Each structure stands twice: as C-alpha cells, then as structure tokens.
Amino acid sequence: MQTLFTIGVLVVVAAVAAAIWWRSQRTAAASRADHWFKAFAAERDGRFGSGDAGAAPSFGVFHPTGRPLMGPPEDPWVEFRLGDRPVLGIDTRESYRNFDDHIHFRDLHVTQVRVPPGPELRLVPGKPVSMPTLPPDSALDAELARWLAANPRFGQREVVIENGAARTWGQGCATRQNLTTEARYLAELADHLPSTLWNLTGGAS
C-alpha cells in the first residue's frame, strides 16, 4: 500500500512539473511572437515570420548542424537585403541536458546569405577546409586550403556553404548588430572565394 501511495505521489509530481514546463514554453513562444524582427523587417522592406504556416523564407532554411528544417522555422525569423544579397536571420533555442539531468534551453541565432549554388564547403576555425562532396586530395580542396591560408580572416568562425546559402551561428539572441555583422562577413567570404568553386555542382566528386 505504501508503495502504491509513493508511486501515486511521484506521478502527480511529474504531471505538475510537466504542466509547468509546458506552460513556460508556451509563454516563451507567445512572447517571441512580438519579436523585434517585425520592426526590423519593416525598416529593411523585408519579411518576418514566427511559426506562421503560410509564410516561409525564400531560401536557405537550415539548422546550424546542416539538418534541413521541414518547412519554415517555428522560431522568429526575418529576411532582408544586404546590398544585393538576401539575408535570413533566425532566433532559435536548442535544448541540452544539464548535470542535474533536467532539460534546459540556450539561445542561439543563425545568419544566412544567399550565394551561388556550388559544392558543400565547411570552414572550421583551426582546421583545414572540409568539402565532403570532393575527395580529400582533390585539386579544388588543395586550392581552397591555400586560399584560406592566404586569407586567414575567413577562418575565424565556423561557416557552412551549401544549397545556395552560406550560414554561420552563435550563442545568444539575434541582435541588429550581430545579424548585420555576420551577414557582411558571409557576403565578403562568398565574394572572395575562388571562382572555380561556383563552377561545380553539389554532386561534384
């Protein structure tokens, strides 16, 4: 009997904890609906979305890890122009399990700019250029490695280029400053990459 009572108490406590967590997530989602992206989009003649079924960015909706998102992001996003390049900013959250075995969330922002289609390219600070679609000893891979050695400023942050978008990401919420700074960085990177890169398709080998 004592065991049944204990189990019942644990079930009730778990249900209450789950309800509190769910409510906090709904509250957070509702607060993000009034995101500053709305005003930013209006200033830049852009578009804003926050989980709207009928609205989606026109390009490049990818998770930082490279996993394609199914449809538009559920998190607030804004699409605007930087010069002649479309830019996409996403304010998102990623979950992680802490030492206390509870699920927590950290803020993350993603910045993407549209680039010409080409093979996948990944730049990781302190590591060589990685191009999974090319053999490791390819001439283009070697050329990009030489280019990066000659242009070390473009090896300062992790960047993925694929499917017509260059993207980078960072901890913390998106701000006007980090979106525009990162978009300029990505646009300049794309402008300075060897022109031979854009002559290949994503299936090059």
C-alpha atoms as an extended CHARMM CRD file, in Angstrom:
* protein
*
       205  EXT
         1         1  MET       CA              0.0000000000        0.0000000000        0.0000000000  PROA      1               0.0000000000
         2         2  GLN       CA              2.8250000000        2.3310000000        0.9240000000  PROA      2               0.0000000000
         3         3  THR       CA              4.4630000000        1.5880000000       -2.4470000000  PROA      3               0.0000000000
         4         4  LEU       CA              1.2860000000        2.4470000000       -4.3680000000  PROA      4               0.0000000000
         5         5  PHE       CA              0.9420000000        5.7050000000       -2.4430000000  PROA      5               0.0000000000
         6         6  THR       CA              4.5520000000        6.6230000000       -3.2110000000  PROA      6               0.0000000000
         7         7  ILE       CA              4.0840000000        5.8450000000       -6.8920000000  PROA      7               0.0000000000
         8         8  GLY       CA              0.9210000000        7.9450000000       -6.9710000000  PROA      8               0.0000000000
         9         9  VAL       CA              2.6910000000       10.9200000000       -5.3920000000  PROA      9               0.0000000000
        10        10  LEU       CA              5.5590000000       10.6290000000       -7.8930000000  PROA      10              0.0000000000
        11        11  VAL       CA              3.1010000000       10.5090000000      -10.8090000000  PROA      11              0.0000000000
        12        12  VAL       CA              1.3060000000       13.6190000000       -9.5530000000  PROA      12              0.0000000000
        13        13  VAL       CA              4.5830000000       15.4860000000       -9.0270000000  PROA      13              0.0000000000
        14        14  ALA       CA              5.7750000000       14.5130000000      -12.5180000000  PROA      14              0.0000000000
        15        15  ALA       CA              2.4710000000       15.6460000000      -14.0550000000  PROA      15              0.0000000000
        16        16  VAL       CA              2.6260000000       19.0080000000      -12.2720000000  PROA      16              0.0000000000
        17        17  ALA       CA              6.2610000000       19.5100000000      -13.3410000000  PROA      17              0.0000000000
        18        18  ALA       CA              5.3850000000       18.6590000000      -16.9410000000  PROA      18              0.0000000000
        19        19  ALA       CA              2.4520000000       21.0970000000      -16.8810000000  PROA      19              0.0000000000
        20        20  ILE       CA              4.6510000000       23.8960000000      -15.5090000000  PROA      20              0.0000000000
        21        21  TRP       CA              7.3110000000       23.2090000000      -18.1570000000  PROA      21              0.0000000000
        22        22  TRP       CA              4.7410000000       23.1720000000      -20.9560000000  PROA      22              0.0000000000
        23        23  ARG       CA              3.2060000000       26.4310000000      -19.7480000000  PROA      23              0.0000000000
        24        24  SER       CA              6.6260000000       28.1110000000      -19.5890000000  PROA      24              0.0000000000
        25        25  GLN       CA              7.3850000000       27.0260000000      -23.1510000000  PROA      25              0.0000000000
        26        26  ARG       CA              4.0210000000       28.3250000000      -24.4050000000  PROA      26              0.0000000000
        27        27  THR       CA              4.6160000000       31.6270000000      -22.6040000000  PROA      27              0.0000000000
        28        28  ALA       CA              8.0770000000       31.9170000000      -24.1430000000  PROA      28              0.0000000000
        29        29  ALA       CA              6.6770000000       31.1780000000      -27.6040000000  PROA      29              0.0000000000
        30        30  ALA       CA              3.9640000000       33.8070000000      -27.1580000000  PROA      30              0.0000000000
        31        31  SER       CA              6.4940000000       36.4170000000      -26.0620000000  PROA      31              0.0000000000
        32        32  ARG       CA              8.6440000000       35.6740000000      -29.1030000000  PROA      32              0.0000000000
        33        33  ALA       CA              5.6410000000       36.3910000000      -31.3410000000  PROA      33              0.0000000000
        34        34  ASP       CA              6.1850000000       40.1090000000      -30.6440000000  PROA      34              0.0000000000
        35        35  HSD       CA              9.8200000000       39.8430000000      -31.7070000000  PROA      35              0.0000000000
        36        36  TRP       CA             11.8330000000       42.8990000000      -32.7460000000  PROA      36              0.0000000000
        37        37  PHE       CA             12.2300000000       41.1900000000      -36.1340000000  PROA      37              0.0000000000
        38        38  LYS       CA              8.8330000000       42.7160000000      -37.0350000000  PROA      38              0.0000000000
        39        39  ALA       CA             10.1560000000       46.2660000000      -36.8070000000  PROA      39              0.0000000000
        40        40  PHE       CA             13.4600000000       45.2580000000      -38.3990000000  PROA      40              0.0000000000
        41        41  ALA       CA             11.6580000000       43.7510000000      -41.4030000000  PROA      41              0.0000000000
        42        42  ALA       CA              9.5910000000       46.9200000000      -41.8090000000  PROA      42              0.0000000000
        43        43  GLU       CA             12.7470000000       49.0630000000      -41.7030000000  PROA      43              0.0000000000
        44        44  ARG       CA             14.5110000000       46.9530000000      -44.3400000000  PROA      44              0.0000000000
        45        45  ASP       CA             11.4980000000       46.2850000000      -46.5750000000  PROA      45              0.0000000000
        46        46  GLY       CA             11.8250000000       42.6310000000      -45.5850000000  PROA      46              0.0000000000
        47        47  ARG       CA              9.6060000000       39.8360000000      -44.3080000000  PROA      47              0.0000000000
        48        48  PHE       CA              9.0210000000       38.4510000000      -40.8200000000  PROA      48              0.0000000000
        49        49  GLY       CA              7.6800000000       35.1320000000      -39.6170000000  PROA      49              0.0000000000
        50        50  SER       CA              7.2460000000       33.2430000000      -36.3680000000  PROA      50              0.0000000000
        51        51  GLY       CA              5.8930000000       29.7710000000      -36.9900000000  PROA      51              0.0000000000
        52        52  ASP       CA              3.3050000000       31.0290000000      -39.4920000000  PROA      52              0.0000000000
        53        53  ALA       CA              2.0790000000       28.2010000000      -41.6960000000  PROA      53              0.0000000000
        54        54  GLY       CA              1.6410000000       30.4630000000      -44.7100000000  PROA      54              0.0000000000
        55        55  ALA       CA              4.9710000000       32.2710000000      -44.5560000000  PROA      55              0.0000000000
        56        56  ALA       CA              8.4350000000       30.8960000000      -45.2540000000  PROA      56              0.0000000000
        57        57  PRO       CA             11.8030000000       32.4180000000      -46.1040000000  PROA      57              0.0000000000
        58        58  SER       CA             12.6460000000       32.3070000000      -49.7960000000  PROA      58              0.0000000000
        59        59  PHE       CA             15.9210000000       30.4100000000      -49.3520000000  PROA      59              0.0000000000
        60        60  GLY       CA             18.3050000000       28.5130000000      -47.1230000000  PROA      60              0.0000000000
        61        61  VAL       CA             16.2200000000       27.3500000000      -44.1610000000  PROA      61              0.0000000000
        62        62  PHE       CA             18.7010000000       25.0330000000      -42.4640000000  PROA      62              0.0000000000
        63        63  HSD       CA             19.5660000000       24.1170000000      -38.9100000000  PROA      63              0.0000000000
        64        64  PRO       CA             23.1350000000       25.0630000000      -37.9280000000  PROA      64              0.0000000000
        65        65  THR       CA             24.1710000000       21.4040000000      -37.9360000000  PROA      65              0.0000000000
        66        66  GLY       CA             23.1190000000       21.1440000000      -41.5690000000  PROA      66              0.0000000000
        67        67  ARG       CA             19.8590000000       19.2980000000      -40.9540000000  PROA      67              0.0000000000
        68        68  PRO       CA             17.1690000000       20.7270000000      -43.2580000000  PROA      68              0.0000000000
        69        69  LEU       CA             14.1740000000       22.1270000000      -41.4190000000  PROA      69              0.0000000000
        70        70  MET       CA             10.8210000000       20.7450000000      -42.5060000000  PROA      70              0.0000000000
        71        71  GLY       CA              9.1060000000       23.8850000000      -43.7050000000  PROA      71              0.0000000000
        72        72  PRO       CA              9.5850000000       27.3680000000      -42.2350000000  PROA      72              0.0000000000
        73        73  PRO       CA             11.2820000000       27.7450000000      -38.8550000000  PROA      73              0.0000000000
        74        74  GLU       CA              8.9690000000       27.7080000000      -35.8390000000  PROA      74              0.0000000000
        75        75  ASP       CA             11.2020000000       30.3210000000      -34.2420000000  PROA      75              0.0000000000
        76        76  PRO       CA             11.1280000000       34.0110000000      -35.2240000000  PROA      76              0.0000000000
        77        77  TRP       CA             12.9170000000       34.7460000000      -38.5000000000  PROA      77              0.0000000000
        78        78  VAL       CA             13.4790000000       37.8060000000      -40.6520000000  PROA      78              0.0000000000
        79        79  GLU       CA             14.5070000000       38.0560000000      -44.2850000000  PROA      79              0.0000000000
        80        80  PHE       CA             16.0190000000       41.3100000000      -45.5330000000  PROA      80              0.0000000000
        81        81  ARG       CA             18.6270000000       42.5400000000      -48.0210000000  PROA      81              0.0000000000
        82        82  LEU       CA             22.2440000000       43.4960000000      -47.5030000000  PROA      82              0.0000000000
        83        83  GLY       CA             23.2470000000       45.2220000000      -50.7300000000  PROA      83              0.0000000000
        84        84  ASP       CA             22.0930000000       42.8460000000      -53.4470000000  PROA      84              0.0000000000
        85        85  ARG       CA             22.0920000000       39.7370000000      -51.2330000000  PROA      85              0.0000000000
        86        86  PRO       CA             19.0660000000       38.3270000000      -49.4070000000  PROA      86              0.0000000000
        87        87  VAL       CA             19.8230000000       37.6500000000      -45.7330000000  PROA      87              0.0000000000
        88        88  LEU       CA             17.9640000000       35.3690000000      -43.3400000000  PROA      88              0.0000000000
        89        89  GLY       CA             18.1890000000       35.6600000000      -39.5600000000  PROA      89              0.0000000000
        90        90  ILE       CA             16.6670000000       33.1030000000      -37.1870000000  PROA      90              0.0000000000
        91        91  ASP       CA             16.3250000000       33.4350000000      -33.4140000000  PROA      91              0.0000000000
        92        92  THR       CA             16.0890000000       29.9400000000      -32.0350000000  PROA      92              0.0000000000
        93        93  ARG       CA             16.7210000000       27.8270000000      -28.9490000000  PROA      93              0.0000000000
        94        94  GLU       CA             18.4650000000       24.4980000000      -28.5410000000  PROA      94              0.0000000000
        95        95  SER       CA             17.8540000000       22.0680000000      -25.7300000000  PROA      95              0.0000000000
        96        96  TYR       CA             20.5400000000       20.4160000000      -23.6360000000  PROA      96              0.0000000000
        97        97  ARG       CA             20.5650000000       18.1500000000      -20.6160000000  PROA      97              0.0000000000
        98        98  ASN       CA             22.3730000000       19.6050000000      -17.6200000000  PROA      98              0.0000000000
        99        99  PHE       CA             24.3040000000       17.7590000000      -14.9040000000  PROA      99              0.0000000000
       100       100  ASP       CA             21.0770000000       17.6140000000      -12.8600000000  PROA      100             0.0000000000
       101       101  ASP       CA             19.5080000000       15.5980000000      -15.7170000000  PROA      101             0.0000000000
       102       102  HSD       CA             16.9700000000       18.3320000000      -16.4420000000  PROA      102             0.0000000000
       103       103  ILE       CA             16.3300000000       19.7510000000      -19.9210000000  PROA      103             0.0000000000
       104       104  HSD       CA             17.4050000000       23.3710000000      -20.3040000000  PROA      104             0.0000000000
       105       105  PHE       CA             17.4340000000       25.7240000000      -23.2930000000  PROA      105             0.0000000000
       106       106  ARG       CA             20.0860000000       28.0740000000      -24.6250000000  PROA      106             0.0000000000
       107       107  ASP       CA             19.5040000000       30.9130000000      -27.0580000000  PROA      107             0.0000000000
       108       108  LEU       CA             21.0840000000       30.6080000000      -30.4850000000  PROA      108             0.0000000000
       109       109  HSD       CA             20.9530000000       32.7720000000      -33.5870000000  PROA      109             0.0000000000
       110       110  VAL       CA             21.5800000000       31.7910000000      -37.1980000000  PROA      110             0.0000000000
       111       111  THR       CA             22.6030000000       34.1230000000      -40.0290000000  PROA      111             0.0000000000
       112       112  GLN       CA             22.4460000000       33.0910000000      -43.6910000000  PROA      112             0.0000000000
       113       113  VAL       CA             23.0960000000       34.8560000000      -47.0010000000  PROA      113             0.0000000000
       114       114  ARG       CA             22.2330000000       33.6290000000      -50.4790000000  PROA      114             0.0000000000
       115       115  VAL       CA             25.2180000000       32.5720000000      -52.5950000000  PROA      115             0.0000000000
       116       116  PRO       CA             25.5750000000       30.8570000000      -55.9900000000  PROA      116             0.0000000000
       117       117  PRO       CA             24.9740000000       27.1010000000      -55.9310000000  PROA      117             0.0000000000
       118       118  GLY       CA             28.1300000000       25.0230000000      -55.5480000000  PROA      118             0.0000000000
       119       119  PRO       CA             29.5470000000       22.0500000000      -53.7060000000  PROA      119             0.0000000000
       120       120  GLU       CA             29.2730000000       21.8590000000      -49.9360000000  PROA      120             0.0000000000
       121       121  LEU       CA             32.0070000000       23.7610000000      -48.1280000000  PROA      121             0.0000000000
       122       122  ARG       CA             32.6480000000       23.8390000000      -44.3850000000  PROA      122             0.0000000000
       123       123  LEU       CA             35.1470000000       26.1280000000      -42.6790000000  PROA      123             0.0000000000
       124       124  VAL       CA             36.0660000000       25.3030000000      -39.0960000000  PROA      124             0.0000000000
       125       125  PRO       CA             38.4460000000       27.5660000000      -37.1280000000  PROA      125             0.0000000000
       126       126  GLY       CA             41.8130000000       25.9020000000      -36.6610000000  PROA      126             0.0000000000
       127       127  LYS       CA             41.0400000000       23.0780000000      -39.0890000000  PROA      127             0.0000000000
       128       128  PRO       CA             41.5020000000       22.5680000000      -42.8350000000  PROA      128             0.0000000000
       129       129  VAL       CA             38.7440000000       23.2160000000      -45.3060000000  PROA      129             0.0000000000
       130       130  SER       CA             36.2630000000       20.3460000000      -45.3980000000  PROA      130             0.0000000000
       131       131  MET       CA             34.3710000000       19.5240000000      -48.5740000000  PROA      131             0.0000000000
       132       132  PRO       CA             32.5050000000       16.2220000000      -48.1560000000  PROA      132             0.0000000000
       133       133  THR       CA             31.4510000000       16.1220000000      -51.8180000000  PROA      133             0.0000000000
       134       134  LEU       CA             35.0690000000       16.1000000000      -53.0240000000  PROA      134             0.0000000000
       135       135  PRO       CA             37.8560000000       13.5660000000      -52.4650000000  PROA      135             0.0000000000
       136       136  PRO       CA             40.3190000000       14.7910000000      -49.8050000000  PROA      136             0.0000000000
       137       137  ASP       CA             43.1780000000       15.0140000000      -52.3230000000  PROA      137             0.0000000000
       138       138  SER       CA             41.2450000000       16.9470000000      -54.9980000000  PROA      138             0.0000000000
       139       139  ALA       CA             42.8570000000       19.9400000000      -56.6710000000  PROA      139             0.0000000000
       140       140  LEU       CA             40.0000000000       22.2100000000      -55.5920000000  PROA      140             0.0000000000
       141       141  ASP       CA             40.3300000000       21.1290000000      -51.9770000000  PROA      141             0.0000000000
       142       142  ALA       CA             44.0410000000       21.9600000000      -52.0950000000  PROA      142             0.0000000000
       143       143  GLU       CA             43.3140000000       25.3060000000      -53.7790000000  PROA      143             0.0000000000
       144       144  LEU       CA             40.7980000000       26.2270000000      -51.0830000000  PROA      144             0.0000000000
       145       145  ALA       CA             43.2530000000       25.2600000000      -48.3660000000  PROA      145             0.0000000000
       146       146  ARG       CA             45.8790000000       27.5380000000      -49.9370000000  PROA      146             0.0000000000
       147       147  TRP       CA             43.3010000000       30.3080000000      -50.2690000000  PROA      147             0.0000000000
       148       148  LEU       CA             42.3230000000       30.0320000000      -46.6230000000  PROA      148             0.0000000000
       149       149  ALA       CA             45.9970000000       30.1420000000      -45.5830000000  PROA      149             0.0000000000
       150       150  ALA       CA             46.3490000000       33.3700000000      -47.5990000000  PROA      150             0.0000000000
       151       151  ASN       CA             43.0790000000       34.7810000000      -46.1770000000  PROA      151             0.0000000000
       152       152  PRO       CA             43.1260000000       33.7700000000      -42.5040000000  PROA      152             0.0000000000
       153       153  ARG       CA             40.4180000000       36.2790000000      -41.5390000000  PROA      153             0.0000000000
       154       154  PHE       CA             37.8940000000       33.9570000000      -43.2070000000  PROA      154             0.0000000000
       155       155  GLY       CA             38.9000000000       31.0890000000      -40.9480000000  PROA      155             0.0000000000
       156       156  GLN       CA             37.8110000000       32.7660000000      -37.7250000000  PROA      156             0.0000000000
       157       157  ARG       CA             34.3570000000       31.2350000000      -37.3590000000  PROA      157             0.0000000000
       158       158  GLU       CA             32.5070000000       28.1240000000      -38.4140000000  PROA      158             0.0000000000
       159       159  VAL       CA             30.7080000000       28.5510000000      -41.7300000000  PROA      159             0.0000000000
       160       160  VAL       CA             28.7730000000       26.1180000000      -43.8980000000  PROA      160             0.0000000000
       161       161  ILE       CA             28.0560000000       26.8250000000      -47.5630000000  PROA      161             0.0000000000
       162       162  GLU       CA             25.5560000000       24.5730000000      -49.3150000000  PROA      162             0.0000000000
       163       163  ASN       CA             22.2870000000       24.6180000000      -51.2380000000  PROA      163             0.0000000000
       164       164  GLY       CA             22.7630000000       28.2320000000      -52.2890000000  PROA      164             0.0000000000
       165       165  ALA       CA             23.2620000000       29.6110000000      -48.7760000000  PROA      165             0.0000000000
       166       166  ALA       CA             26.2240000000       30.4800000000      -46.5730000000  PROA      166             0.0000000000
       167       167  ARG       CA             25.3980000000       30.3170000000      -42.8720000000  PROA      167             0.0000000000
       168       168  THR       CA             27.0030000000       30.8220000000      -39.5250000000  PROA      168             0.0000000000
       169       169  TRP       CA             25.6230000000       30.8040000000      -35.9990000000  PROA      169             0.0000000000
       170       170  GLY       CA             26.4290000000       31.8930000000      -32.4770000000  PROA      170             0.0000000000
       171       171  GLN       CA             25.2940000000       31.7690000000      -28.8830000000  PROA      171             0.0000000000
       172       172  GLY       CA             22.7800000000       34.3080000000      -27.6590000000  PROA      172             0.0000000000
       173       173  CYS       CA             19.7460000000       36.0100000000      -29.1790000000  PROA      173             0.0000000000
       174       174  ALA       CA             19.9610000000       37.7240000000      -32.5530000000  PROA      174             0.0000000000
       175       175  THR       CA             20.5980000000       41.4510000000      -32.4540000000  PROA      175             0.0000000000
       176       176  ARG       CA             20.7080000000       44.0450000000      -35.2260000000  PROA      176             0.0000000000
       177       177  GLN       CA             24.4600000000       44.2460000000      -34.7870000000  PROA      177             0.0000000000
       178       178  ASN       CA             25.2710000000       40.5410000000      -34.9150000000  PROA      178             0.0000000000
       179       179  LEU       CA             22.9070000000       39.8740000000      -37.8390000000  PROA      179             0.0000000000
       180       180  THR       CA             24.3680000000       42.6420000000      -39.9970000000  PROA      180             0.0000000000
       181       181  THR       CA             27.9780000000       41.9650000000      -38.9410000000  PROA      181             0.0000000000
       182       182  GLU       CA             27.6900000000       38.2410000000      -39.6550000000  PROA      182             0.0000000000
       183       183  ALA       CA             25.8590000000       38.8660000000      -42.9440000000  PROA      183             0.0000000000
       184       184  ARG       CA             28.6630000000       41.1970000000      -44.1020000000  PROA      184             0.0000000000
       185       185  TYR       CA             31.2310000000       38.5660000000      -43.1170000000  PROA      185             0.0000000000
       186       186  LEU       CA             29.4240000000       35.8420000000      -45.0750000000  PROA      186             0.0000000000
       187       187  ALA       CA             28.8820000000       38.0640000000      -48.1220000000  PROA      187             0.0000000000
       188       188  GLU       CA             32.5390000000       39.0810000000      -48.1850000000  PROA      188             0.0000000000
       189       189  LEU       CA             33.5860000000       35.4480000000      -47.7700000000  PROA      189             0.0000000000
       190       190  ALA       CA             31.4180000000       34.4060000000      -50.7170000000  PROA      190             0.0000000000
       191       191  ASP       CA             32.7620000000       37.2720000000      -52.8590000000  PROA      191             0.0000000000
       192       192  HSD       CA             36.3730000000       36.2830000000      -52.1950000000  PROA      192             0.0000000000
       193       193  LEU       CA             36.1730000000       32.5110000000      -52.5830000000  PROA      193             0.0000000000
       194       194  PRO       CA             37.9710000000       31.1010000000      -55.6670000000  PROA      194             0.0000000000
       195       195  SER       CA             35.7280000000       31.4700000000      -58.6980000000  PROA      195             0.0000000000
       196       196  THR       CA             36.2730000000       27.8090000000      -59.6360000000  PROA      196             0.0000000000
       197       197  LEU       CA             34.1380000000       26.8440000000      -56.6510000000  PROA      197             0.0000000000
       198       198  TRP       CA             30.9760000000       28.1680000000      -58.2910000000  PROA      198             0.0000000000
       199       199  ASN       CA             31.6390000000       26.2000000000      -61.4780000000  PROA      199             0.0000000000
       200       200  LEU       CA             30.9670000000       22.9090000000      -59.6970000000  PROA      200             0.0000000000
       201       201  THR       CA             27.6380000000       21.4150000000      -58.6740000000  PROA      201             0.0000000000
       202       202  GLY       CA             26.7800000000       19.9660000000      -55.2990000000  PROA      202             0.0000000000
       203       203  GLY       CA             27.2880000000       16.4620000000      -56.6720000000  PROA      203             0.0000000000
       204       204  ALA       CA             30.8510000000       17.0440000000      -57.8090000000  PROA      204             0.0000000000
       205       205  SER       CA             33.3440000000       14.3180000000      -56.9780000000  PROA      205             0.0000000000
